[in-house]
CSV table of C-alpha atoms in Angstrom, one decimal:
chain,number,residue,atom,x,y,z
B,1,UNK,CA,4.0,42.8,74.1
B,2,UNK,CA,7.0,41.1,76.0
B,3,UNK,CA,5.7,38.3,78.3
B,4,UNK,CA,7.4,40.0,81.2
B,5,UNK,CA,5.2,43.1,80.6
B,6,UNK,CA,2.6,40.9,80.6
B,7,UNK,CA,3.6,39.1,83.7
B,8,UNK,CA,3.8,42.7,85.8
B,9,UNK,CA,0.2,43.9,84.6
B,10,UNK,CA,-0.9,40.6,85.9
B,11,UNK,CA,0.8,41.4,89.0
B,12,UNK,CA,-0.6,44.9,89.4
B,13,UNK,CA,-3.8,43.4,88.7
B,14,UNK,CA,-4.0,41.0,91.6
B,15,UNK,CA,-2.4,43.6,93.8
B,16,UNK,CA,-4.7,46.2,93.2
B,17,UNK,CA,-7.5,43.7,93.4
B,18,UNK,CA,-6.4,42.6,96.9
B,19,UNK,CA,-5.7,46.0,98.0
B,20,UNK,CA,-9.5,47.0,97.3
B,21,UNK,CA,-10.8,44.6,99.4
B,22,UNK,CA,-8.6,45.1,102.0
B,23,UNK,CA,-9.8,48.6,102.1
B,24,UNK,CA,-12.8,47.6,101.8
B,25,UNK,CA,-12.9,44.9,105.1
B,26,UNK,CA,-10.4,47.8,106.9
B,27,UNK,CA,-13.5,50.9,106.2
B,28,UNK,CA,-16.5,48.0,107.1
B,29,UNK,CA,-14.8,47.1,110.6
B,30,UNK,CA,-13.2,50.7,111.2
B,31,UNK,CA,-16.1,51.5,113.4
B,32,UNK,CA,-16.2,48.4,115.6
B,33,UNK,CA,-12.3,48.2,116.0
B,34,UNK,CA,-10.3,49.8,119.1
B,35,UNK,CA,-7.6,52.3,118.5
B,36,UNK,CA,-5.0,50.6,118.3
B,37,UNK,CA,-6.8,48.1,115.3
B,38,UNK,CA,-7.0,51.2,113.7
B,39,UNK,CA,-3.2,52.1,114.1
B,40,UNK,CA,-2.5,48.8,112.6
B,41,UNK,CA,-4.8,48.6,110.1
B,42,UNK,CA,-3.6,51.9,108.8
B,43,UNK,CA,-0.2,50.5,108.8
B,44,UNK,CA,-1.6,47.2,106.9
B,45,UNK,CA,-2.6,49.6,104.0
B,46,UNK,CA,0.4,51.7,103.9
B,47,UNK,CA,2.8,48.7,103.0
B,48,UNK,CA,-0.1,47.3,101.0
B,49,UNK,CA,0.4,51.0,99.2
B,50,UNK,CA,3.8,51.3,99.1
B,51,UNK,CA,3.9,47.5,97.8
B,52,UNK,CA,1.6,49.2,95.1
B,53,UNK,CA,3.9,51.6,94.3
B,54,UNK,CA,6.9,49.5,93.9
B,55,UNK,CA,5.0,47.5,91.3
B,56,UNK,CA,3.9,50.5,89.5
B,57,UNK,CA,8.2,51.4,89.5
B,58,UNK,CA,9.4,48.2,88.8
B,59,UNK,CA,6.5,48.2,85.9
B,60,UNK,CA,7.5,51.5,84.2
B,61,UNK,CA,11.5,50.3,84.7
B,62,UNK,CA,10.2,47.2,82.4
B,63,UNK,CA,8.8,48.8,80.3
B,64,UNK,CA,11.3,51.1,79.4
B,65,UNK,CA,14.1,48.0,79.2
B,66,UNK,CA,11.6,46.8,76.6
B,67,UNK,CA,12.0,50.2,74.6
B,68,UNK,CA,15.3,50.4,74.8
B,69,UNK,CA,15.8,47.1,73.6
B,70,UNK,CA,13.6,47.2,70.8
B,71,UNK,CA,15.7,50.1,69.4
B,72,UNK,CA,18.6,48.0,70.0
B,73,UNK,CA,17.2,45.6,67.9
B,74,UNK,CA,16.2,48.1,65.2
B,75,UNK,CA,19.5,49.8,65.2
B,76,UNK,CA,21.3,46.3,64.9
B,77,UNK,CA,18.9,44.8,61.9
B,78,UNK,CA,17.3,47.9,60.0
B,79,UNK,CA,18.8,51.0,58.4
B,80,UNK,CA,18.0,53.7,60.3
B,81,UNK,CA,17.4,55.8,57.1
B,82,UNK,CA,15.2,53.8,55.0
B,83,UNK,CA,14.1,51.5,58.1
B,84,UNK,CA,14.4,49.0,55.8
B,85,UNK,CA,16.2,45.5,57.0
B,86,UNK,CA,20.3,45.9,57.2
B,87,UNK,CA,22.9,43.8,55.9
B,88,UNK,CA,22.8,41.4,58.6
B,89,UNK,CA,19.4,40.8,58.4
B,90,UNK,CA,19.4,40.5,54.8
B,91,UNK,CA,22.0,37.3,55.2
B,92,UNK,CA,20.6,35.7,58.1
B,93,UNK,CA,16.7,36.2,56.5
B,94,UNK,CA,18.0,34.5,52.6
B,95,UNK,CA,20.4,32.0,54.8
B,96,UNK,CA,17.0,30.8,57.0
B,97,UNK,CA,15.1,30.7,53.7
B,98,UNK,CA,17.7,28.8,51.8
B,99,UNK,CA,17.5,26.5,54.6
B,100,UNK,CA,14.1,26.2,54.8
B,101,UNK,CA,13.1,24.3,51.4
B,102,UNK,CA,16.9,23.4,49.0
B,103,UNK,CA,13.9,22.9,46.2
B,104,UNK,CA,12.2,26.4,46.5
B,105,UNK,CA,13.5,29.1,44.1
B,106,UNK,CA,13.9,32.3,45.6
B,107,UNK,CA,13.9,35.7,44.0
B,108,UNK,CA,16.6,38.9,45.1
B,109,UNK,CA,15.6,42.1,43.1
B,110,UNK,CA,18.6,45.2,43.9
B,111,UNK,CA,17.5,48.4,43.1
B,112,UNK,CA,19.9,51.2,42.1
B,113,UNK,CA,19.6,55.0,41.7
B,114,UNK,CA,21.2,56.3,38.5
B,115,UNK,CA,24.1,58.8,39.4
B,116,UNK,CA,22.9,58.6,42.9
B,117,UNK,CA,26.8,59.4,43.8
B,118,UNK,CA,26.6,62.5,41.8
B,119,UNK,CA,23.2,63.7,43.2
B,120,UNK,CA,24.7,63.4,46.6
B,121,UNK,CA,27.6,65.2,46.0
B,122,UNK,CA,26.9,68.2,44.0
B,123,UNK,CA,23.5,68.6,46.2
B,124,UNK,CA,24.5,67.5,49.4
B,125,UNK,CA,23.8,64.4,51.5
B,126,UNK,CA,20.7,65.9,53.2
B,127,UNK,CA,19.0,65.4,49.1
B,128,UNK,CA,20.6,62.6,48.8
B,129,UNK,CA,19.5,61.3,52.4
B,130,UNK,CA,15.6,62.4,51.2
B,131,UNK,CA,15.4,60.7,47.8
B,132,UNK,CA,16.8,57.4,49.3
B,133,UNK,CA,13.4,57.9,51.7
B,134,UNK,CA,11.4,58.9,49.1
B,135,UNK,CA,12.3,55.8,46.9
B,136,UNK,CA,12.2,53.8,50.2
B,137,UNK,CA,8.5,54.6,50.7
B,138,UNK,CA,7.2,54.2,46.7
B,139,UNK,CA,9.3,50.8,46.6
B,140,UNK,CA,7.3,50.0,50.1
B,141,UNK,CA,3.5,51.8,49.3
B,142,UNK,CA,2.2,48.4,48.2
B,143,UNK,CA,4.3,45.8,50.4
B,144,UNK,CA,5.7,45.5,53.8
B,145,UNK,CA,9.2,46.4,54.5
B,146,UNK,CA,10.4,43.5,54.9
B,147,UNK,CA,10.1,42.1,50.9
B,148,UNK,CA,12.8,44.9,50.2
B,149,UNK,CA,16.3,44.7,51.2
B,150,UNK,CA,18.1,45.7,47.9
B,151,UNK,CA,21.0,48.5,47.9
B,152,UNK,CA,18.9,51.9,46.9
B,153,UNK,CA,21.5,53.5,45.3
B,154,UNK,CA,22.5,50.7,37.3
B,155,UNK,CA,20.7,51.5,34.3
B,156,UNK,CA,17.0,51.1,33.0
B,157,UNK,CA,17.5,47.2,32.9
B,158,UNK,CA,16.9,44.0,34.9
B,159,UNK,CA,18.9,41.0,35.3
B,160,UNK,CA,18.5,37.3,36.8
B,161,UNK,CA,21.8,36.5,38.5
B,162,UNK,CA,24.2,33.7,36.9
B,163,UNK,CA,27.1,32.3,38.2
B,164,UNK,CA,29.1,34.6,35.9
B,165,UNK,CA,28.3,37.2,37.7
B,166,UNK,CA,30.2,36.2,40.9
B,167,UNK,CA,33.3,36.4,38.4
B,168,UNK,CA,32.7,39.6,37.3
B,169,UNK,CA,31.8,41.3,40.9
B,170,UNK,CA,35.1,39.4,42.0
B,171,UNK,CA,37.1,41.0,39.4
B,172,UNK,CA,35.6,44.5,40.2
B,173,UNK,CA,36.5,44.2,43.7
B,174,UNK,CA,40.4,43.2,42.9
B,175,UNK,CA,40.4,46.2,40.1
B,176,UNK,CA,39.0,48.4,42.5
B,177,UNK,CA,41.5,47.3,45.3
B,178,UNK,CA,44.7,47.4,42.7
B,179,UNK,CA,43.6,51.1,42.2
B,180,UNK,CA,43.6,52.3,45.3
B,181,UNK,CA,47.1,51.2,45.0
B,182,UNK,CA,48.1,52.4,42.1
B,183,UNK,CA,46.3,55.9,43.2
B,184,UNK,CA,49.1,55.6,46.2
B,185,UNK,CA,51.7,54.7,44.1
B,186,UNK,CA,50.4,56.8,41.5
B,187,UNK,CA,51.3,54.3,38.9
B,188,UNK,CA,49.7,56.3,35.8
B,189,UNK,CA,51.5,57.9,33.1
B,190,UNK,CA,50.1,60.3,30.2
B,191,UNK,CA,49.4,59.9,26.6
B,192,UNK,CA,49.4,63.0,24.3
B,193,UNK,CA,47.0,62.8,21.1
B,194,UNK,CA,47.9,65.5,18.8
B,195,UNK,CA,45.2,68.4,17.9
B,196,UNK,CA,45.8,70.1,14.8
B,197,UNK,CA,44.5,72.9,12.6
B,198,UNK,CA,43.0,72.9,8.9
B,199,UNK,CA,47.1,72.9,7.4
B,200,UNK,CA,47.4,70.2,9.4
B,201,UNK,CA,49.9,71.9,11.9
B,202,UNK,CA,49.9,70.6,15.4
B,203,UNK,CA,48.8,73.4,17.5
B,204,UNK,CA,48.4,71.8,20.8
B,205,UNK,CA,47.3,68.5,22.6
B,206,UNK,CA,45.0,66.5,24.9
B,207,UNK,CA,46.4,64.7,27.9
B,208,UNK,CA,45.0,61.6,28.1
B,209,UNK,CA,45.4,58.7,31.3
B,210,UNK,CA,46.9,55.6,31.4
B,211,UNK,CA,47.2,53.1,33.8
B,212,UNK,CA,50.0,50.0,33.5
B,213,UNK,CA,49.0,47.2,35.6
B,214,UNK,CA,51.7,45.2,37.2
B,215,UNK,CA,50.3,41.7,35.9
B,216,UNK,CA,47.4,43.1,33.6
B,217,UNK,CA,49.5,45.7,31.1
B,218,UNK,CA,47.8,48.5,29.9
B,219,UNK,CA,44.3,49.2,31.1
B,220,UNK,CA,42.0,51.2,28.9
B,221,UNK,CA,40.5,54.2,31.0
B,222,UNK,CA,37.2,52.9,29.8
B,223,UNK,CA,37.7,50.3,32.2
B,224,UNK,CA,39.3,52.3,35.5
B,225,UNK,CA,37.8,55.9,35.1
B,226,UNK,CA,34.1,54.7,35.9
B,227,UNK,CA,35.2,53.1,39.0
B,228,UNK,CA,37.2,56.2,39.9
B,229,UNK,CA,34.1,58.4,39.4
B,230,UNK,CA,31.5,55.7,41.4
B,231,UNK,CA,34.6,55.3,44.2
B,232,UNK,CA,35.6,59.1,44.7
B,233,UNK,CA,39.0,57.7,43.5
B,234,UNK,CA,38.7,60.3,40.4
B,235,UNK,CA,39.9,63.3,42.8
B,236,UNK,CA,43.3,62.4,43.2
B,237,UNK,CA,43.4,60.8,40.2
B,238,UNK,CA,42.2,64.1,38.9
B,239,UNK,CA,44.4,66.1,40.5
B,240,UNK,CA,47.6,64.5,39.3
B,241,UNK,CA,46.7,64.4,36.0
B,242,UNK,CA,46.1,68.4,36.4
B,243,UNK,CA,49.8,68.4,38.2
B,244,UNK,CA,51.5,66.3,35.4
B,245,UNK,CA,49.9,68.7,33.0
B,246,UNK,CA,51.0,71.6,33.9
B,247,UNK,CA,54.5,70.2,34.6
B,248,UNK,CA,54.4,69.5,30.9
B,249,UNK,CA,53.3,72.7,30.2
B,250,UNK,CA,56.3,74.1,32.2
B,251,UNK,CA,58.7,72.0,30.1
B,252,UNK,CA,57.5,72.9,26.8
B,253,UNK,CA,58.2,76.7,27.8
B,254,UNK,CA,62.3,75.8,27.8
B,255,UNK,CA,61.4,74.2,24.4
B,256,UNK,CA,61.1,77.3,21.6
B,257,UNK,CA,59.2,74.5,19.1
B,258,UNK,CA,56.4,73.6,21.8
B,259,UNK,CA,56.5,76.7,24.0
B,260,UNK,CA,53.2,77.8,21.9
B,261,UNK,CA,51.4,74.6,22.3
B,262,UNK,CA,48.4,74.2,24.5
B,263,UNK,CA,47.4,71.6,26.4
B,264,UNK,CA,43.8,70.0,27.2
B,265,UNK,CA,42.9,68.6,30.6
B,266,UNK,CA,40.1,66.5,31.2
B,267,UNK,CA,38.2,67.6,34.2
B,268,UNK,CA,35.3,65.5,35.8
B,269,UNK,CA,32.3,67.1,37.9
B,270,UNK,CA,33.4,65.1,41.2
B,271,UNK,CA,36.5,67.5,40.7
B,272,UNK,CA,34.9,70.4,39.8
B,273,UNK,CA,32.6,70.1,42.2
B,274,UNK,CA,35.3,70.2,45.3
B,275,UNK,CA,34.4,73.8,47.3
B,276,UNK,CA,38.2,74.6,47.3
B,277,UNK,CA,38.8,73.5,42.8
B,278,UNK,CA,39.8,76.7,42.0
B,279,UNK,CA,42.1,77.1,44.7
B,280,UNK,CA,43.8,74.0,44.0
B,281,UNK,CA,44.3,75.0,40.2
B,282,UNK,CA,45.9,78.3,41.3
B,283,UNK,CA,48.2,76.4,43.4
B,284,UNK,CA,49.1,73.5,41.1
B,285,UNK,CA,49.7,76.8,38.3
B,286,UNK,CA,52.0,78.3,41.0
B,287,UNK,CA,54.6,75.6,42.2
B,288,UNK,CA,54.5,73.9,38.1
B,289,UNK,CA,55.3,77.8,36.8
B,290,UNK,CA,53.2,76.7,33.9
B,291,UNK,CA,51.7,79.7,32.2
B,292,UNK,CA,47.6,79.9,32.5
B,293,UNK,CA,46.9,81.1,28.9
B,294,UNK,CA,48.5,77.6,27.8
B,295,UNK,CA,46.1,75.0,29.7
B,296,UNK,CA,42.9,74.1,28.6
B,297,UNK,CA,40.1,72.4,30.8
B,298,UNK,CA,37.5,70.1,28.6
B,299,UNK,CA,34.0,70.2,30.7
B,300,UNK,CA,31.4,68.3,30.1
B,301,UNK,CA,28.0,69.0,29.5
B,302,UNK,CA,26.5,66.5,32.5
B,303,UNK,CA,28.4,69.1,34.8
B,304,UNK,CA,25.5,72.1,33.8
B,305,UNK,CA,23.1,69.7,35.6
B,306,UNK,CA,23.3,70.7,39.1
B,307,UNK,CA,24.6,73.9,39.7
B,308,UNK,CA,25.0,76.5,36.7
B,309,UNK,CA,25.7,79.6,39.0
B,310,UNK,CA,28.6,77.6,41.0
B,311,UNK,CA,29.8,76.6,37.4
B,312,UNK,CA,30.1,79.8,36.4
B,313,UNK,CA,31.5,81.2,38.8
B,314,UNK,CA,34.3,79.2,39.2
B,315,UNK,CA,34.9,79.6,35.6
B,316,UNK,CA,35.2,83.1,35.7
B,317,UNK,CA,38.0,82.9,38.6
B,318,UNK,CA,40.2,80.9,36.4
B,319,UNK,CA,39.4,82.4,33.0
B,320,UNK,CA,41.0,86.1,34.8
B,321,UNK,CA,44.2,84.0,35.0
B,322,UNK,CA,44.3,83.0,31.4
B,323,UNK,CA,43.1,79.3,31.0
B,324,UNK,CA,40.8,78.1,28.1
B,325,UNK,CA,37.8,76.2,28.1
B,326,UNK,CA,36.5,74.0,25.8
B,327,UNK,CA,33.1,72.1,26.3
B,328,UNK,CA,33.6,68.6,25.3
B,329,UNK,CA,31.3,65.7,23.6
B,330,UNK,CA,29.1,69.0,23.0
B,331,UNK,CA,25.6,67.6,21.7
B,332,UNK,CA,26.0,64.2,23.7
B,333,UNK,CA,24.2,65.8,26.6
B,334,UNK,CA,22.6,68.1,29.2
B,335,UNK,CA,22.7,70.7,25.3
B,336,UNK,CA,21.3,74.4,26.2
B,337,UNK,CA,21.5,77.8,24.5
B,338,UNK,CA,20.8,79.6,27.7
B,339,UNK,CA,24.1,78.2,29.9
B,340,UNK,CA,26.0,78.7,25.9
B,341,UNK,CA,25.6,82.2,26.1
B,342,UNK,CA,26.6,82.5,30.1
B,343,UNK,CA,29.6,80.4,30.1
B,344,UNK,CA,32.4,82.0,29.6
B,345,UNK,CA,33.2,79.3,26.7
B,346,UNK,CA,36.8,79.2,24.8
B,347,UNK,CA,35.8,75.9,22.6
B,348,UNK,CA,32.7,73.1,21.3
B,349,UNK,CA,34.3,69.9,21.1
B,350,UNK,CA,32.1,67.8,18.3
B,351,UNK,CA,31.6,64.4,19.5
B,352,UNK,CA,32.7,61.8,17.8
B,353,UNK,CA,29.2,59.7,17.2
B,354,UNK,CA,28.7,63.0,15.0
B,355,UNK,CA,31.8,62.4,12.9
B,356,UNK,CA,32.4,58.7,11.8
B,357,UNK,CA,29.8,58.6,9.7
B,358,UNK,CA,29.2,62.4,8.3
B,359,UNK,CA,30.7,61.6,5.1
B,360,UNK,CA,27.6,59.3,4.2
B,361,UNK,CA,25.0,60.6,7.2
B,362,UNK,CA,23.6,63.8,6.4
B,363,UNK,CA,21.8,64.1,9.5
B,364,UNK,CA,25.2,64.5,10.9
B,365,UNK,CA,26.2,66.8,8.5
B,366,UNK,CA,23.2,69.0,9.6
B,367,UNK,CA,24.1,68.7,13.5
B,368,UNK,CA,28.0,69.9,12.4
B,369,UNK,CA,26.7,72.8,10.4
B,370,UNK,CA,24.6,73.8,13.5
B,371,UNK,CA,27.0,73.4,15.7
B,372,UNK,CA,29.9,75.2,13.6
B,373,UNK,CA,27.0,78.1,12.9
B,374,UNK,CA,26.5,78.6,16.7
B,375,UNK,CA,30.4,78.4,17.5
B,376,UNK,CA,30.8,81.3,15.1
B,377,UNK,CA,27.8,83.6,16.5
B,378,UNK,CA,28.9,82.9,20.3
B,379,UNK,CA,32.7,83.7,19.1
B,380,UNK,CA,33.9,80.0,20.4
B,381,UNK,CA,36.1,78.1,18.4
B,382,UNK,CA,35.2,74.8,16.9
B,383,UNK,CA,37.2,71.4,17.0
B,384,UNK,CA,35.9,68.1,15.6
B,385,UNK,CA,37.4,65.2,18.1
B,386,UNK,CA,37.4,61.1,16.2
B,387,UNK,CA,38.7,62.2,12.5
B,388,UNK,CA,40.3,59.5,11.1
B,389,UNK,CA,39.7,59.6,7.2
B,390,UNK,CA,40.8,62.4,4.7
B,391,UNK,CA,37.0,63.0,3.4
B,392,UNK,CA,36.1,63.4,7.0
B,393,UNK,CA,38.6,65.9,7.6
B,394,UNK,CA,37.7,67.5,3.9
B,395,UNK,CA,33.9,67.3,4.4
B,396,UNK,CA,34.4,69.0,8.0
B,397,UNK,CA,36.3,72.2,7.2
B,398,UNK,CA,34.2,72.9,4.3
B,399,UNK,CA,31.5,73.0,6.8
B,400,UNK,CA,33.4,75.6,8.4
B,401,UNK,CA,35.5,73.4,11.2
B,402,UNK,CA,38.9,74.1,11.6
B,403,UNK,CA,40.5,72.2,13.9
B,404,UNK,CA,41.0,68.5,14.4
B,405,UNK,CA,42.1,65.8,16.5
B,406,UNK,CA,41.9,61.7,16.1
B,407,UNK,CA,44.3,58.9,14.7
B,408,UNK,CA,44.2,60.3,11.2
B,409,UNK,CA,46.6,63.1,12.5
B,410,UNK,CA,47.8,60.8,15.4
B,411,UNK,CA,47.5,58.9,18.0
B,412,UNK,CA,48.1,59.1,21.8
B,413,UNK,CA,51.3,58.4,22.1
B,414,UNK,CA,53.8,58.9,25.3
B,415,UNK,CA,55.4,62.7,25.8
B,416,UNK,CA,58.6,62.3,23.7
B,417,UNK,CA,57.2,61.0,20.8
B,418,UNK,CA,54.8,63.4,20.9
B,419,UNK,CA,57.8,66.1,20.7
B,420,UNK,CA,59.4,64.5,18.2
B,421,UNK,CA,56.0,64.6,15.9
B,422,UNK,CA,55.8,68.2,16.7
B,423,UNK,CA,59.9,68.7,15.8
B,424,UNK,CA,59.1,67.3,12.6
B,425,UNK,CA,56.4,69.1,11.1
C-alpha cells in the first residue's frame, strides 16, 4: 500500500476517533445545556461531519490515483498480453544486475514458438494471441513472472550466447534492411531450370528467384526467402515473381518454339493464404494476357496443415481457368492420402533427398515406386526434381517416372539462354 494511502487511513482514524467523543461529551451535556449550546453544538458536529466526509472524498480520490497509476506502471513495464516484463524492463532489470556484481555470471534463456508466424496467420491473431498466454502460463506455473522475459515467439535446440552471435544478428538486421529495399526497387531477376520428359525434350520450366546485391552479388534464396517468409516480405516478393511469370508466359506465346511450354511458380502459404489470392491471380492473368492452361503453381505440403477446405477451394477457382498444380517436395511433409484424393492435383513433385542416392538406396527406390504407383491410380503426373546422373534418370523411368528436372538436363540459367536451349533441341 502507497504511504499516502496509509497516511489518509491514519487521518480518518483520528478523525473518526475525535468525532466519537465529541458526540459523546455533546449527548452527555445535551440535557444540562441551554438552547442555544444546543444550536452550536449541533453546528460543532455538522463541520465535524462534513470534515468527515471530505476525508472519506479526498480518500477514495487517492485511492483511485494509486490505481490509475499502477496500471500506468504496468502498461509502461509489462506486456499487456503475457503480463510478462516488457522491453524496457528487460534492459533496465539485466543493466541493474550487470551493475550489481561485474564477477557474477548471469543467465538469459529466449524462448521461441516454431512457425509461430504461420499459426498466426493462417488461424488468426486471436489463436495466436491464446497460445502466446498459454505458453506464458506453463513457462510461469513453477516461477514468478519476473524470471521470464524472453521473446515467446527457433528449433528444438538451446544455445549459450558468444560474441559471434552479435555478428551474425548484425548481419541479419542489414540483410533484412537491404531487402526491404530491393523489394522497393524490386531488384530480383528470374532463373529458368529446364523440365524435361523421358526423350529428354524440354517441355516446360520452373521459375526460380534471384536476388543481385549491390555490394554482395548473387544471393542464394536459401539465404533471403526465410527472412521473406518470417518478415511478411514473401507477399510482394511473391507476387512479382507470379507477374514476371506470366509476362513470360505472354512472351513465349509470340514465340511458335516455346508457345507450348509451361511454366512452374513457386507459391508459399503466406501467399496463398491472402483472403483476396485468387483474385489477385485472375488479375495478374488478365493485364499479362498469359494463357491459364500454361502456368503451373508448385504447393507445398506444409500448406494442408491449417486449412484443407480454404485450400481447396481456392484451388478449384483457378483450376476452372485452366492452371496446373503440381504438389512439390511431395513426401518431405504434412503426406496424406485423404487431402490426395480431394485436391484437385495436376502433379507429385519427388523430392530430391529421394533421388540422389536411389541408384544405391533401395529404400528410396521403394518410396519412388510408391509414389509413381499412387500418381498413376490418382491420374497425376509424376516428375522427379534433383536428377543429375544418367543412372538416376535410367533407374527412375524404369520405375515408371517420366519426367525430369535438375543440372543433368540443365541448370537455371537467365530467360534467353533458356530459349536458346529450347531452340536447339
Amino acid at each position: 500500500m502507497k504511504s499516502s494511502t496509509k497516511k489518509l487511513w491514519l487521518s480518518i482514524l483520528l478523525w473518526t476517533s475525535l468525532v466519537i467523543a465529541s458526540l459523546a461529551y455533546n449527548f452527555y451535556s445535551l440535557a444540562q445545556s441551554t438552547k442555544r449550546q444546543i444550536e452550536m453544538g449541533l453546528t460543532h458536529l455538522i463541520v465535524w461531519f462534513i470534515g468527515l466526509l471530505g476525508f472519506l472524498f479526498a480518500w477514495r480520490h487517492q485511492l483511485k490515483l494509486d490505481v490509475a497509476h499502477e496500471n500506468i506502471r504496468r502498461l509502461a513495464l509489462y506486456d499487456g498480453l503475457t503480463g510478462l516484463p516488457n522491453r524496457h524492463l528487460v534492459n533496465k532489470t539485466l543493466n541493474e544486475q550487470a551493475n550489481h556484481d561485474k564477477n557474477q555470471t548471469s543467465g538469459l534463456i529466449l524462448f521461441d514458438i516454431d512457425n509461430f508466424k504461420l499459426w498466426n496467420d493462417t488461424l488468426g491473431h486471436v489463436f495466436g494471441d491464446k497460445l502466446l498466454q498459454s505458453v506464458t502460463k506453463r513457462l510461469t506455473a513453477r516461477y514468478s513472472k519476473d524470471h521470464f522475459i524472453g521473446r515467446l515467439s527457433g528449433k528444438n535446440t538451446c544455445r549459450i550466447f558468444h560474441a559471434d552471435m552479435l555478428a551474425q544478428v548484425t548481419a541479419r538486421t542489414w540483410l533484412e534492411k537491404d531487402l526491404r529495399t530491393a523489394v522497393l526497387d524490386q531488384a530480383f531477376f528470374l532463373f529458368y531450370q529446364p523440365q524435361v520428359d523421358e526423350y529428354k525434350n524440354i517441355i516446360g520450366a520452373e521459375a526460380l528467384i534471384r536476388w543481385r546485391h549491390p555490394k554482395r552479388g548473387l544471393i542464394s534464396p536459401l539465404d533471403f526467402l526465410p527472412m521473406a517468409e518470417e518478415t511478411g516480405l514473401i507477399l510482394p516478393i511473391g507476387q512479382w515473381v507470379l507477374t514476371t511469370a506470366c509476362q513470360t508466359l505472354q512472351l513465349w506465346q509470340t514465340k511458335p518454339l516455346l508457345s507450348e511450354l509451361t511454366l512452374a511458380v513457386n507459391v508459399s502459404a503466406h501467399q496463398f493464404y491472402q483472403a483476396d489470392f485468387v483474385d489477385r491471380v485472375i488479375e495478374v492473368l488478365k493485364t499479362t494476357q498469359a494463357p491459364a492452361n500454361r502456368l503451373k503453381l508448385e504447393l507445398t505440403e506444409s500448406l494442408f496443415v491449417a486449412n484443407i477446405d480454404q485450400v481447396m477451394q481456392k484451388m478449384s477457382e483457378l483450376k476452372l481457368l485452366g492452371i496446373q498444380f503440381s504438389l512439390d517436395d511431395f513426401g518431405t511433409g504434412y503426406s496424406s492420402l485423404s487431402y490426395l484424393k480431394r485436391l484437385p492435383l495436376d502433379q507429385l513433385k519427388i523430392d530430391q533427398s529421394f533421388v540422389c542416392d536411389i541408384s544405391v538406396n533401395s529404400n528410396d527406390v521403394s518410396i519412388v515406386k510408391m509414389i509413381v504407383a499412387l500418381s498413376n491410380e490418382l491420374n497425376f503426373n509424376v516428375i522427379a526434381e534433383g536428377v543429375e546422373r544418367e543412372e538416376q534418370q535410367t533407374l527412375l523411368a524404369s520405375l515408371g517416372c517420366r519426367f525430369y528436372q535438375g543440372y543433368l538436363f540443365g541448370r537455371p540459367q537467365p530467360l534467353d539462354e533458356f530459349e536458346q536451349s529450347v531452340c536447339k533441341q
